[in-house]
mmCIF file of N, CA and C in Angstrom:
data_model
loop_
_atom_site.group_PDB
_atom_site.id
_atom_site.type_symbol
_atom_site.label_atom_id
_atom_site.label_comp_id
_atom_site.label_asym_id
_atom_site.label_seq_id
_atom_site.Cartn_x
_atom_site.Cartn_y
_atom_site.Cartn_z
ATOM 1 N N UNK A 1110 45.066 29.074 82.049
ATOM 2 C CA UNK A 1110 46.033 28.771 83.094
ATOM 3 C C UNK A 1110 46.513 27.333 82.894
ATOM 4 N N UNK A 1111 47.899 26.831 83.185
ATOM 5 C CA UNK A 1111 48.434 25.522 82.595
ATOM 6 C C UNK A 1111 47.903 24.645 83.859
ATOM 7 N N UNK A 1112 47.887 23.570 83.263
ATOM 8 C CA UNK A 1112 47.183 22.656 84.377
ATOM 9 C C UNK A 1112 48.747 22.162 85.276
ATOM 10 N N UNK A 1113 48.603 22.346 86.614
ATOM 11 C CA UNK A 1113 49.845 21.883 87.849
ATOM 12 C C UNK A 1113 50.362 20.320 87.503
ATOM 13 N N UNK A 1114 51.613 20.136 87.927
ATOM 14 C CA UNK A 1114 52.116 19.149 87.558
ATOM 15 C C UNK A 1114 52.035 18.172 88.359
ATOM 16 N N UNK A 1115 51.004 18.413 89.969
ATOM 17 C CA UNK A 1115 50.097 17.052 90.562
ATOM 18 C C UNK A 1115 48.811 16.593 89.393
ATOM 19 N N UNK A 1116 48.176 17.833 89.347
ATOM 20 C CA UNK A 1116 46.887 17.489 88.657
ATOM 21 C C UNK A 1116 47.663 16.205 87.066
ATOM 22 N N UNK A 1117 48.125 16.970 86.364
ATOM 23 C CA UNK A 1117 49.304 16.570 85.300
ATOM 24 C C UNK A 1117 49.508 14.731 86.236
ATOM 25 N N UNK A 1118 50.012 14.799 86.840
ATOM 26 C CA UNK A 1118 50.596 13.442 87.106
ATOM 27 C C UNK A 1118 49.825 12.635 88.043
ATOM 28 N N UNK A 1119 48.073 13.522 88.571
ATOM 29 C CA UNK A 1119 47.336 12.142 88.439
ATOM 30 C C UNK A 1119 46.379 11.919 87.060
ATOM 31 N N UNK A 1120 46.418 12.329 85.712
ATOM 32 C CA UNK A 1120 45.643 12.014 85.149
ATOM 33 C C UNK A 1120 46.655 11.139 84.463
ATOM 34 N N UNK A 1121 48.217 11.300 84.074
ATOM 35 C CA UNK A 1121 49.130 9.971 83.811
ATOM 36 C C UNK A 1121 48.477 8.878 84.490
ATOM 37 N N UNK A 1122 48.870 8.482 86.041
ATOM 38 C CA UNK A 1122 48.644 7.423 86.751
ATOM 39 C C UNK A 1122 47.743 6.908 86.208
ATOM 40 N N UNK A 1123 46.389 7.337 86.069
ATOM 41 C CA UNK A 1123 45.221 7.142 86.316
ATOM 42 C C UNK A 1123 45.081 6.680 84.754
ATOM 43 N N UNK A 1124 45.698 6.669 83.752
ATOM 44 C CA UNK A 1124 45.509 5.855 82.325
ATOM 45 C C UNK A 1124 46.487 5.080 82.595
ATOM 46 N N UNK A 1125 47.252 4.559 83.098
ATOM 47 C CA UNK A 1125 48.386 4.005 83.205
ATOM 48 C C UNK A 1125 49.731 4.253 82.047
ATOM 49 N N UNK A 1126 49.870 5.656 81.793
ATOM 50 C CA UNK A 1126 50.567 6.259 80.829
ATOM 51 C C UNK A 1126 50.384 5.738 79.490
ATOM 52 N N UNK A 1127 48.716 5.537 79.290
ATOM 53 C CA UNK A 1127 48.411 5.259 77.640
ATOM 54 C C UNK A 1127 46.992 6.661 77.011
ATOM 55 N N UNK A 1128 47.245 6.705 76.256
ATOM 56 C CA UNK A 1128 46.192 7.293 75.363
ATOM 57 C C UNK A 1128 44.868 6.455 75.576
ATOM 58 N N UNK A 1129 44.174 7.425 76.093
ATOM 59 C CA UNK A 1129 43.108 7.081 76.496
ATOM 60 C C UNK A 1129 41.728 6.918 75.947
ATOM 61 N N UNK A 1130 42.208 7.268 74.257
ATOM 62 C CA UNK A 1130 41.541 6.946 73.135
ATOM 63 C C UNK A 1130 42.121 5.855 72.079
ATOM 64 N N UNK A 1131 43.311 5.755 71.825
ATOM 65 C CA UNK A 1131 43.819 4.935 70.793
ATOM 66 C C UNK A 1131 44.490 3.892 71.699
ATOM 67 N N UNK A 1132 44.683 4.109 72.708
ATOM 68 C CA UNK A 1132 45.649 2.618 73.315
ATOM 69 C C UNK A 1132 47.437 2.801 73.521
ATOM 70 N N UNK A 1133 47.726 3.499 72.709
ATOM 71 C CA UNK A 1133 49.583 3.789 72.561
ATOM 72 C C UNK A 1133 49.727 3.747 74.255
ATOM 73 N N UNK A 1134 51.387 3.714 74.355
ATOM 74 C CA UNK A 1134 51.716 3.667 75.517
ATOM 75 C C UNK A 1134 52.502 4.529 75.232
ATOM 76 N N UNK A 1135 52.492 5.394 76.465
ATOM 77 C CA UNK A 1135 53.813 6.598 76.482
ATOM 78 C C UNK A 1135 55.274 6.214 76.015
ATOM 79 N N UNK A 1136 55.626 4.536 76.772
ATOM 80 C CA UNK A 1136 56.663 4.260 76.459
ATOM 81 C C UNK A 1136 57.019 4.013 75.235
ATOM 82 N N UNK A 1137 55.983 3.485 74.261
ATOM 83 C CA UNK A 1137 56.188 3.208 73.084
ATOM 84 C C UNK A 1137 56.485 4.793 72.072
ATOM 85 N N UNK A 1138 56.680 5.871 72.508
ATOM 86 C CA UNK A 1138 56.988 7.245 72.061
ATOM 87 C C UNK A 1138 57.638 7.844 72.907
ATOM 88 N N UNK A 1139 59.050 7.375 73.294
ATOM 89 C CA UNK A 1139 59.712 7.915 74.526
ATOM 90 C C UNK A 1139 60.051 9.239 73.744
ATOM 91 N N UNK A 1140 60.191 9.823 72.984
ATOM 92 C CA UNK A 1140 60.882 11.255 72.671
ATOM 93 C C UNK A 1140 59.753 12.445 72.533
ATOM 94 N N UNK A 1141 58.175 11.704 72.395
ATOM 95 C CA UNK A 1141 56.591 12.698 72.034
ATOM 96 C C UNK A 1141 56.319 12.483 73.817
ATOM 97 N N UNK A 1142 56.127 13.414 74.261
ATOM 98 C CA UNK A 1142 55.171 13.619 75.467
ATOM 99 C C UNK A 1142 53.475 13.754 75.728
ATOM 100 N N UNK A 1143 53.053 12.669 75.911
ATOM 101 C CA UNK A 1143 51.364 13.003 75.488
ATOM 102 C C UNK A 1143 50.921 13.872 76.086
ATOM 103 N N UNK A 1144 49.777 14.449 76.048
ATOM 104 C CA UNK A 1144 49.007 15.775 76.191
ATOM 105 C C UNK A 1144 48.184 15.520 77.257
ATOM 106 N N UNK A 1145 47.463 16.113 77.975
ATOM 107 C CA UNK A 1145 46.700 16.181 78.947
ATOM 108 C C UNK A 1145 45.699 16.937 78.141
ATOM 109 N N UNK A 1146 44.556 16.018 77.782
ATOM 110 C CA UNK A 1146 43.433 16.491 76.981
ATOM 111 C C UNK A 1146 42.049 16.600 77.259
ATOM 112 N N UNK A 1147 41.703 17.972 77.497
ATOM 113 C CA UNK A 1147 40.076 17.960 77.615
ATOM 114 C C UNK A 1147 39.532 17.493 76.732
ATOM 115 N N UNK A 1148 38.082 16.693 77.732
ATOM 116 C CA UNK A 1148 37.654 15.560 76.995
ATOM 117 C C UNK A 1148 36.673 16.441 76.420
ATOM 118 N N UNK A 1149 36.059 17.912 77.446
ATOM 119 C CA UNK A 1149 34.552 18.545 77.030
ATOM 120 C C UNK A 1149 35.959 19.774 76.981
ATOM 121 N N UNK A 1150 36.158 20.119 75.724
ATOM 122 C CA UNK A 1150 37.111 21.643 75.663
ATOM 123 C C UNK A 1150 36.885 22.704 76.136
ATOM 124 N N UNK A 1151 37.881 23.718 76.520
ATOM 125 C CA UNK A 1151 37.878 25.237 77.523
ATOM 126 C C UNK A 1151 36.523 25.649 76.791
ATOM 127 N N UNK A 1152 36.656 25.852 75.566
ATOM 128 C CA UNK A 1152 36.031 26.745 74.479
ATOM 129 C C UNK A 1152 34.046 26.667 74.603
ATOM 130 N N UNK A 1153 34.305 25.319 75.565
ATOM 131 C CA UNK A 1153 32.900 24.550 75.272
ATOM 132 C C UNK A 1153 32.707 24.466 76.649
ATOM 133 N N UNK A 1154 33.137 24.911 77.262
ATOM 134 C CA UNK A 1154 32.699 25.598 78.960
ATOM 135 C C UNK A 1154 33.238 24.100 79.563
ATOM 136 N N UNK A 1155 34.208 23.612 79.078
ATOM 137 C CA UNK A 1155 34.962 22.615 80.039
ATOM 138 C C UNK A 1155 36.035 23.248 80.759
ATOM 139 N N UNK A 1156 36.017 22.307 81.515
ATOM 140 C CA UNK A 1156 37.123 23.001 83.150
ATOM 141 C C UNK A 1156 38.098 21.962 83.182
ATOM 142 N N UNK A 1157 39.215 22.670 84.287
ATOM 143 C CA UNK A 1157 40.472 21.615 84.797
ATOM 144 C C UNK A 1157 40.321 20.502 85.636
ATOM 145 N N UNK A 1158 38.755 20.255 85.971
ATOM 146 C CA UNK A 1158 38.920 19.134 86.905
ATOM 147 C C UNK A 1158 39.231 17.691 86.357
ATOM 148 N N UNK A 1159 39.451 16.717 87.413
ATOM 149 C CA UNK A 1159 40.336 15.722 86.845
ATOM 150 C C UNK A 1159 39.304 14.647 85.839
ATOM 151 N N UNK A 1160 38.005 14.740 86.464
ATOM 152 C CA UNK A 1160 36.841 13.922 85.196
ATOM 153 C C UNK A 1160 36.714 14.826 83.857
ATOM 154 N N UNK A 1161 37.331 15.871 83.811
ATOM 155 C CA UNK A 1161 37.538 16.324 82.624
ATOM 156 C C UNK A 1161 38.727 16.132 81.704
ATOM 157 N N UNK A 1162 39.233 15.490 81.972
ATOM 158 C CA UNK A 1162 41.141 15.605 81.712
ATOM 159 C C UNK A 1162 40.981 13.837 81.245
ATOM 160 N N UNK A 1163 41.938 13.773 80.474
ATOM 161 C CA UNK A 1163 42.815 12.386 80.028
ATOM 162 C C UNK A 1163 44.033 12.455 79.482
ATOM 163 N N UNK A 1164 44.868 11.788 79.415
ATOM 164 C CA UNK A 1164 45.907 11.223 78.514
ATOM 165 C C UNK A 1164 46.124 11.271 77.095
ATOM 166 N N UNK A 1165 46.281 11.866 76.252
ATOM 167 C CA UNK A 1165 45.974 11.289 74.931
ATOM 168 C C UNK A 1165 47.272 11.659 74.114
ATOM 169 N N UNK A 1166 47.327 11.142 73.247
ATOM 170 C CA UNK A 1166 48.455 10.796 72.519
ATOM 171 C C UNK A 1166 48.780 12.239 71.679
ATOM 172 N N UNK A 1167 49.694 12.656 70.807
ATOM 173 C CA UNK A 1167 49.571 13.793 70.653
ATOM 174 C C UNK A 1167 48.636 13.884 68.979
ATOM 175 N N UNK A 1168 48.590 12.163 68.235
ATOM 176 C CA UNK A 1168 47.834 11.735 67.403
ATOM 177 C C UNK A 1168 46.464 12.114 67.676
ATOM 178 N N UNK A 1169 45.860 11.971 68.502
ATOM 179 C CA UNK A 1169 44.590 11.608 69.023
ATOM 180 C C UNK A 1169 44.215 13.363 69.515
ATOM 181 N N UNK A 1170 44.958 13.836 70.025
ATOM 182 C CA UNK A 1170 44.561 15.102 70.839
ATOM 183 C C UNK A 1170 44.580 16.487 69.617
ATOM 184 N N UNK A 1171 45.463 15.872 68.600
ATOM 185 C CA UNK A 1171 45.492 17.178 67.353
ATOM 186 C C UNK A 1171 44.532 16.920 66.485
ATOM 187 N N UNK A 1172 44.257 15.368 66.189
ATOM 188 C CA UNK A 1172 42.919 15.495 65.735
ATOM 189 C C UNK A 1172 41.666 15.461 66.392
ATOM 190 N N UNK A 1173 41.499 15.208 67.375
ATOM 191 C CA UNK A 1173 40.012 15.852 68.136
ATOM 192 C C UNK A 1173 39.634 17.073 67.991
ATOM 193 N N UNK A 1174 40.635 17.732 68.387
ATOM 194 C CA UNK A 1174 40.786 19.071 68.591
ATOM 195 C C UNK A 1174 39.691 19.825 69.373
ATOM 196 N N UNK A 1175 38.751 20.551 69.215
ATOM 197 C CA UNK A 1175 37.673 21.205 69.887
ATOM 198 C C UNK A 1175 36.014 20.214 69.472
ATOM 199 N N UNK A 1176 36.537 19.228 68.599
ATOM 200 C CA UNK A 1176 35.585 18.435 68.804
ATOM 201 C C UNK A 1176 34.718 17.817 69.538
ATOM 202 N N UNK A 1177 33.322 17.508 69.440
ATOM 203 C CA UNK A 1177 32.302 16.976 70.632
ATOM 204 C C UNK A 1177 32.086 15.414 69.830
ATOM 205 N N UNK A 1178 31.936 15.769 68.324
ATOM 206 C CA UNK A 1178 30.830 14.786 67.682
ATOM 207 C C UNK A 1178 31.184 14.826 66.362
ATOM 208 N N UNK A 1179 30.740 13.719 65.695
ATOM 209 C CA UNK A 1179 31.208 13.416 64.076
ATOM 210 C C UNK A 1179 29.755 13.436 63.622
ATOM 211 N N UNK A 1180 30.081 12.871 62.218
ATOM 212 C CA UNK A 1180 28.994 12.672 61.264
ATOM 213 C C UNK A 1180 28.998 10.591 61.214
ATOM 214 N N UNK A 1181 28.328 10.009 61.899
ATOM 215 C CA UNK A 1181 28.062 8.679 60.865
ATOM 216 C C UNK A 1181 27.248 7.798 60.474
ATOM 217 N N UNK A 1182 27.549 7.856 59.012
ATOM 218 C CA UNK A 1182 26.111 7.235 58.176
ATOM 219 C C UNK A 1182 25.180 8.463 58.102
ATOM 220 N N UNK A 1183 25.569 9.675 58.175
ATOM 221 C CA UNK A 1183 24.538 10.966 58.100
ATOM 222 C C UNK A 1183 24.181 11.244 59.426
ATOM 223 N N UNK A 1184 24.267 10.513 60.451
ATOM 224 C CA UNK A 1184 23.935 11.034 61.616
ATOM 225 C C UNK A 1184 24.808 11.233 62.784
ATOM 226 N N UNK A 1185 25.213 12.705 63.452
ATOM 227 C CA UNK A 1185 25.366 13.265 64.191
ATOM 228 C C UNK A 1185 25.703 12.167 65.464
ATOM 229 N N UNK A 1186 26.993 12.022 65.815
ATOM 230 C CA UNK A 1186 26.921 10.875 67.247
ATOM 231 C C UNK A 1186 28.346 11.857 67.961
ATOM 232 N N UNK A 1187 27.930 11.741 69.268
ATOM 233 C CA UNK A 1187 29.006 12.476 70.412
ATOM 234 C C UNK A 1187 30.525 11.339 69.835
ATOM 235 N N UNK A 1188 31.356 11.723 70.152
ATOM 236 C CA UNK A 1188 33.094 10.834 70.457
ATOM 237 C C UNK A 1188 32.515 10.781 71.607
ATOM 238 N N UNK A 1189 33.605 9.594 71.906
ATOM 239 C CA UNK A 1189 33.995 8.769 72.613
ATOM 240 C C UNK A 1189 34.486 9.666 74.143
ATOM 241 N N UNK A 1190 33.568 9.373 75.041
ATOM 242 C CA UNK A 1190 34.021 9.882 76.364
ATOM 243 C C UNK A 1190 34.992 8.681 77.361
ATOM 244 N N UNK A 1191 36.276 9.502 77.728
ATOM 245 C CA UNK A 1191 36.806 8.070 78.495
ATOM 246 C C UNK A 1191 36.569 8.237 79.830
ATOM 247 N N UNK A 1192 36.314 9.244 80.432
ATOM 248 C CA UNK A 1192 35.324 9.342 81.974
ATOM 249 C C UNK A 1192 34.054 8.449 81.903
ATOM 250 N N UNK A 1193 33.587 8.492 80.966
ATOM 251 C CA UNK A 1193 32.133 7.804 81.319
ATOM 252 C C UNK A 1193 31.680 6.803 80.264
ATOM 253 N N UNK A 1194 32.411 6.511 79.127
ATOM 254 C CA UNK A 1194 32.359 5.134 78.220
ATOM 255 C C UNK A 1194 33.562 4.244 78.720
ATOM 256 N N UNK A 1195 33.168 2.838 78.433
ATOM 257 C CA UNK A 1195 33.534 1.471 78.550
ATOM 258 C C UNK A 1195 34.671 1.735 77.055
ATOM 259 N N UNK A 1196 35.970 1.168 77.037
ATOM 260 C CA UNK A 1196 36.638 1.190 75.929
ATOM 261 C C UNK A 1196 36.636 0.108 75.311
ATOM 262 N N UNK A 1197 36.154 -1.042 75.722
ATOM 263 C CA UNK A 1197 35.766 -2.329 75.271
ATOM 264 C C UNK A 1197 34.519 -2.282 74.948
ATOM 265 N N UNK A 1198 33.360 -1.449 74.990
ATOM 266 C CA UNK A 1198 32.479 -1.095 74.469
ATOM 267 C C UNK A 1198 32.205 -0.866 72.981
ATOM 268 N N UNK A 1199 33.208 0.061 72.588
ATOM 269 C CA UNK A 1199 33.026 0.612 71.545
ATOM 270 C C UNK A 1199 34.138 0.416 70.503
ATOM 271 N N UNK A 1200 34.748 -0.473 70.983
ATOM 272 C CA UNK A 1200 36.348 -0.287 70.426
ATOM 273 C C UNK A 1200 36.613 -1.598 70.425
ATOM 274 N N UNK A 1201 37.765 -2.519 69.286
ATOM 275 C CA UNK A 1201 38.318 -2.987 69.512
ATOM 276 C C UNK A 1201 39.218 -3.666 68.316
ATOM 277 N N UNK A 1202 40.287 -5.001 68.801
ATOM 278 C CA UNK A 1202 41.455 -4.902 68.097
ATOM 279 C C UNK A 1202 41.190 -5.688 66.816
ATOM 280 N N UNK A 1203 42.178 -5.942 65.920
ATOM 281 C CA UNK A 1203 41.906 -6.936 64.763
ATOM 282 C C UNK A 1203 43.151 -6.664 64.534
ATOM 283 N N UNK A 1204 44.114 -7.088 64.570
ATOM 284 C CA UNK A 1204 46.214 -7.104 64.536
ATOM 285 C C UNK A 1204 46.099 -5.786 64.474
ATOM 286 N N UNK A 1205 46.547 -5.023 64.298
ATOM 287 C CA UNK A 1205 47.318 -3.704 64.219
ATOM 288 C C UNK A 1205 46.124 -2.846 64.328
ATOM 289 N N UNK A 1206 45.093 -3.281 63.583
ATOM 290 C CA UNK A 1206 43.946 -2.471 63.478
ATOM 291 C C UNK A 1206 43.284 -2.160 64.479
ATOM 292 N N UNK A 1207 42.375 -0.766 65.065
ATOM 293 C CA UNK A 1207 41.374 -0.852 66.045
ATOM 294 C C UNK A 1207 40.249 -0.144 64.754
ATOM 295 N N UNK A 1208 39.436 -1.075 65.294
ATOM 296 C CA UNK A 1208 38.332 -1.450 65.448
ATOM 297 C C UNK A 1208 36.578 -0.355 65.830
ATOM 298 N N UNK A 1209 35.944 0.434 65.145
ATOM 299 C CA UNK A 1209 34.849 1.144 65.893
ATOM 300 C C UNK A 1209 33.439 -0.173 65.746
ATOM 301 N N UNK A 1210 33.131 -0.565 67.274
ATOM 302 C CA UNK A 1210 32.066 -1.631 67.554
ATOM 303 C C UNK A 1210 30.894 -0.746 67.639
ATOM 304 N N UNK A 1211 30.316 0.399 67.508
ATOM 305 C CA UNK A 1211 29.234 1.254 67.937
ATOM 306 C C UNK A 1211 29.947 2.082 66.550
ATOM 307 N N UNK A 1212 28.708 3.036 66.887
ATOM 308 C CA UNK A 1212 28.493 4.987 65.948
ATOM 309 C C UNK A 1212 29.280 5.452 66.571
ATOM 310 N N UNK A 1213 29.407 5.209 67.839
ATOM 311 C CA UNK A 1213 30.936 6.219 69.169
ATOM 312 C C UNK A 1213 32.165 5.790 68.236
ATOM 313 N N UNK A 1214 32.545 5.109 68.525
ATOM 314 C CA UNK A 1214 33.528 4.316 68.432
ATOM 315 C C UNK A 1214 33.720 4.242 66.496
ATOM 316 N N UNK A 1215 32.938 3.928 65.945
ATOM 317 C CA UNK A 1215 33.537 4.164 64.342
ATOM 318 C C UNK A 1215 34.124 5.582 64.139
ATOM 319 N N UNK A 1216 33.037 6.725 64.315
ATOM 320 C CA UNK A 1216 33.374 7.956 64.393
ATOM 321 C C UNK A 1216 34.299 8.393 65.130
ATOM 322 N N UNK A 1217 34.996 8.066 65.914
ATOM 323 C CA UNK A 1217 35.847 8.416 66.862
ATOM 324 C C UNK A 1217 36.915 7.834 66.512
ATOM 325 N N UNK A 1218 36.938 6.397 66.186
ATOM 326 C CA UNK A 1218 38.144 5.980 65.494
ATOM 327 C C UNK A 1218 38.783 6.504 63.945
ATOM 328 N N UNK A 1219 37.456 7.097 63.072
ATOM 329 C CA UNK A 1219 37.915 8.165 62.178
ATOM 330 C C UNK A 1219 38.098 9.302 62.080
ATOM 331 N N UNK A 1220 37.918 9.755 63.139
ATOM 332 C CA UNK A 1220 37.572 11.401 63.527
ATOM 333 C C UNK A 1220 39.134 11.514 63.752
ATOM 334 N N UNK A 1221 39.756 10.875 65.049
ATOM 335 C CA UNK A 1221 40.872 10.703 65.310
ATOM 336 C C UNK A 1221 41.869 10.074 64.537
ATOM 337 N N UNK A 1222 41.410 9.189 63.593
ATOM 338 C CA UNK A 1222 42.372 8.701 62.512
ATOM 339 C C UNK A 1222 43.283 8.095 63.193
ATOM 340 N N UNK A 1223 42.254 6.882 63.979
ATOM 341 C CA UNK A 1223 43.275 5.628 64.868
ATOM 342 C C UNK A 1223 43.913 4.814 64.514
ATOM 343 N N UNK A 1224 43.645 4.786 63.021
ATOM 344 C CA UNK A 1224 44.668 3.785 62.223
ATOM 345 C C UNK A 1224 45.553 4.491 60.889
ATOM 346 N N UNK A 1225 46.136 5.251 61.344
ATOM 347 C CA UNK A 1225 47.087 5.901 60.708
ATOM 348 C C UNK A 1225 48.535 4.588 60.521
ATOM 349 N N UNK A 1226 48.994 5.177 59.233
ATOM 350 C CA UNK A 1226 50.546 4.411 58.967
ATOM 351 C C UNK A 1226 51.324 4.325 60.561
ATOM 352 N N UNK A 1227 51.348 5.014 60.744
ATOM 353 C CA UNK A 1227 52.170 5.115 62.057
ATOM 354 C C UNK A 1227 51.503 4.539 63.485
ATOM 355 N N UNK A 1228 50.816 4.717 63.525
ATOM 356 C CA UNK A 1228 50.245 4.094 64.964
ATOM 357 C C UNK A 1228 49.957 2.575 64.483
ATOM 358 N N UNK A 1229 49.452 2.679 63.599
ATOM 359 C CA UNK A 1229 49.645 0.901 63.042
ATOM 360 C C UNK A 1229 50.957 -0.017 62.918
ATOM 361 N N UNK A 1230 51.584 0.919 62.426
ATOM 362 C CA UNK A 1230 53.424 0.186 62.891
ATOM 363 C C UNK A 1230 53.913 0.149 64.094
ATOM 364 N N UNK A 1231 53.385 1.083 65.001
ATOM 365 C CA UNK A 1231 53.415 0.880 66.390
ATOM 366 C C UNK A 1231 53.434 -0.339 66.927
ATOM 367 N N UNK A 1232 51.604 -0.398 67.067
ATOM 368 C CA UNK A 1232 51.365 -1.442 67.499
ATOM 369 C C UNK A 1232 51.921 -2.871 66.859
ATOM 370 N N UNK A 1233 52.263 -2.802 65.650
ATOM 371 C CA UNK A 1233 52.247 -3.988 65.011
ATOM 372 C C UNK A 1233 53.845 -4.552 65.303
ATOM 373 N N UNK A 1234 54.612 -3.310 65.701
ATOM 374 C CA UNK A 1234 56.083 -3.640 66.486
ATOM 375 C C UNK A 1234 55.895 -4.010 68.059
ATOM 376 N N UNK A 1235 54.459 -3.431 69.042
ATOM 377 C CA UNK A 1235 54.683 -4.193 69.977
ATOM 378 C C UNK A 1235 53.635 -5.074 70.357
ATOM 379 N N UNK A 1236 53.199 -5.825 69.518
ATOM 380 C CA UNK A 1236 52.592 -6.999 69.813
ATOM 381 C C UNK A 1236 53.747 -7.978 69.279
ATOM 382 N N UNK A 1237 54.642 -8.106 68.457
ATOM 383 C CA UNK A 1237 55.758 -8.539 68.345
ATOM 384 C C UNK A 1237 56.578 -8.837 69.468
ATOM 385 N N UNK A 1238 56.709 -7.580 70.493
ATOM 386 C CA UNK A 1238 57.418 -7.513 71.323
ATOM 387 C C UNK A 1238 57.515 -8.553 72.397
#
């Protein structure tokens, strides 16, 4: 069933219309509409409520995909939850680049492939800005 377009427009508010894994801002992709992304997937007995739901870019949400957890350094670590992890925790900037500060956060920043050509020109056009 599609998620309602209150539910839909408080999980916008509530990131302040950014990807709630990589950082992008909606505005910075006015023509891509980001996704409303389960964080724990249908498939994996996640539900529509709103601590289940985020923002995410359509970068970030095609590569997660039904994902829970990566591989790093050989060992098995959950991604990055944005209900219940700190994003300054695990994450952070170096110019264009982000950054994995933890096993969450490396894996999650490669899992998702947060520094792609493109999201790196992104940012690197609006810190310019």
């Amino acid at each position: 069933m599609p998620i309602d377009a209150a539910l839909r427009r408080l999980v916008r508010q509530r990131a302040g219309y950014c990807c709630e894994y990589c950082g992008l801002r909606q505005n910075e992709l006015p023509f891509v509409t980001f996704h409303i992304e389960h964080i724990l997937p249908r498939q994996h007995g996640g539900g529509d409520e709103p601590e289940n739901l985020c923002e995410a870019c359509h970068w970030c949400n095609l590569n997660k995909g039904p994902n829970l957890a990566t591989l790093v350094d050989g060992q098995l670590v959950r991604l990055f939850h944005p209900r219940q992890d700190e994003w300054a925790e695990h994450f952070g900037r170096r110019g264009d680049e982000i950054i994995g500060l933890t096993p969450i956060g490396r894996g999650t920043a490669r899992l998702l492939d947060m520094n792609d050509d493109d999201r790196r020109k992104i940012r690197a056009a609006s810190a310019k800005a």
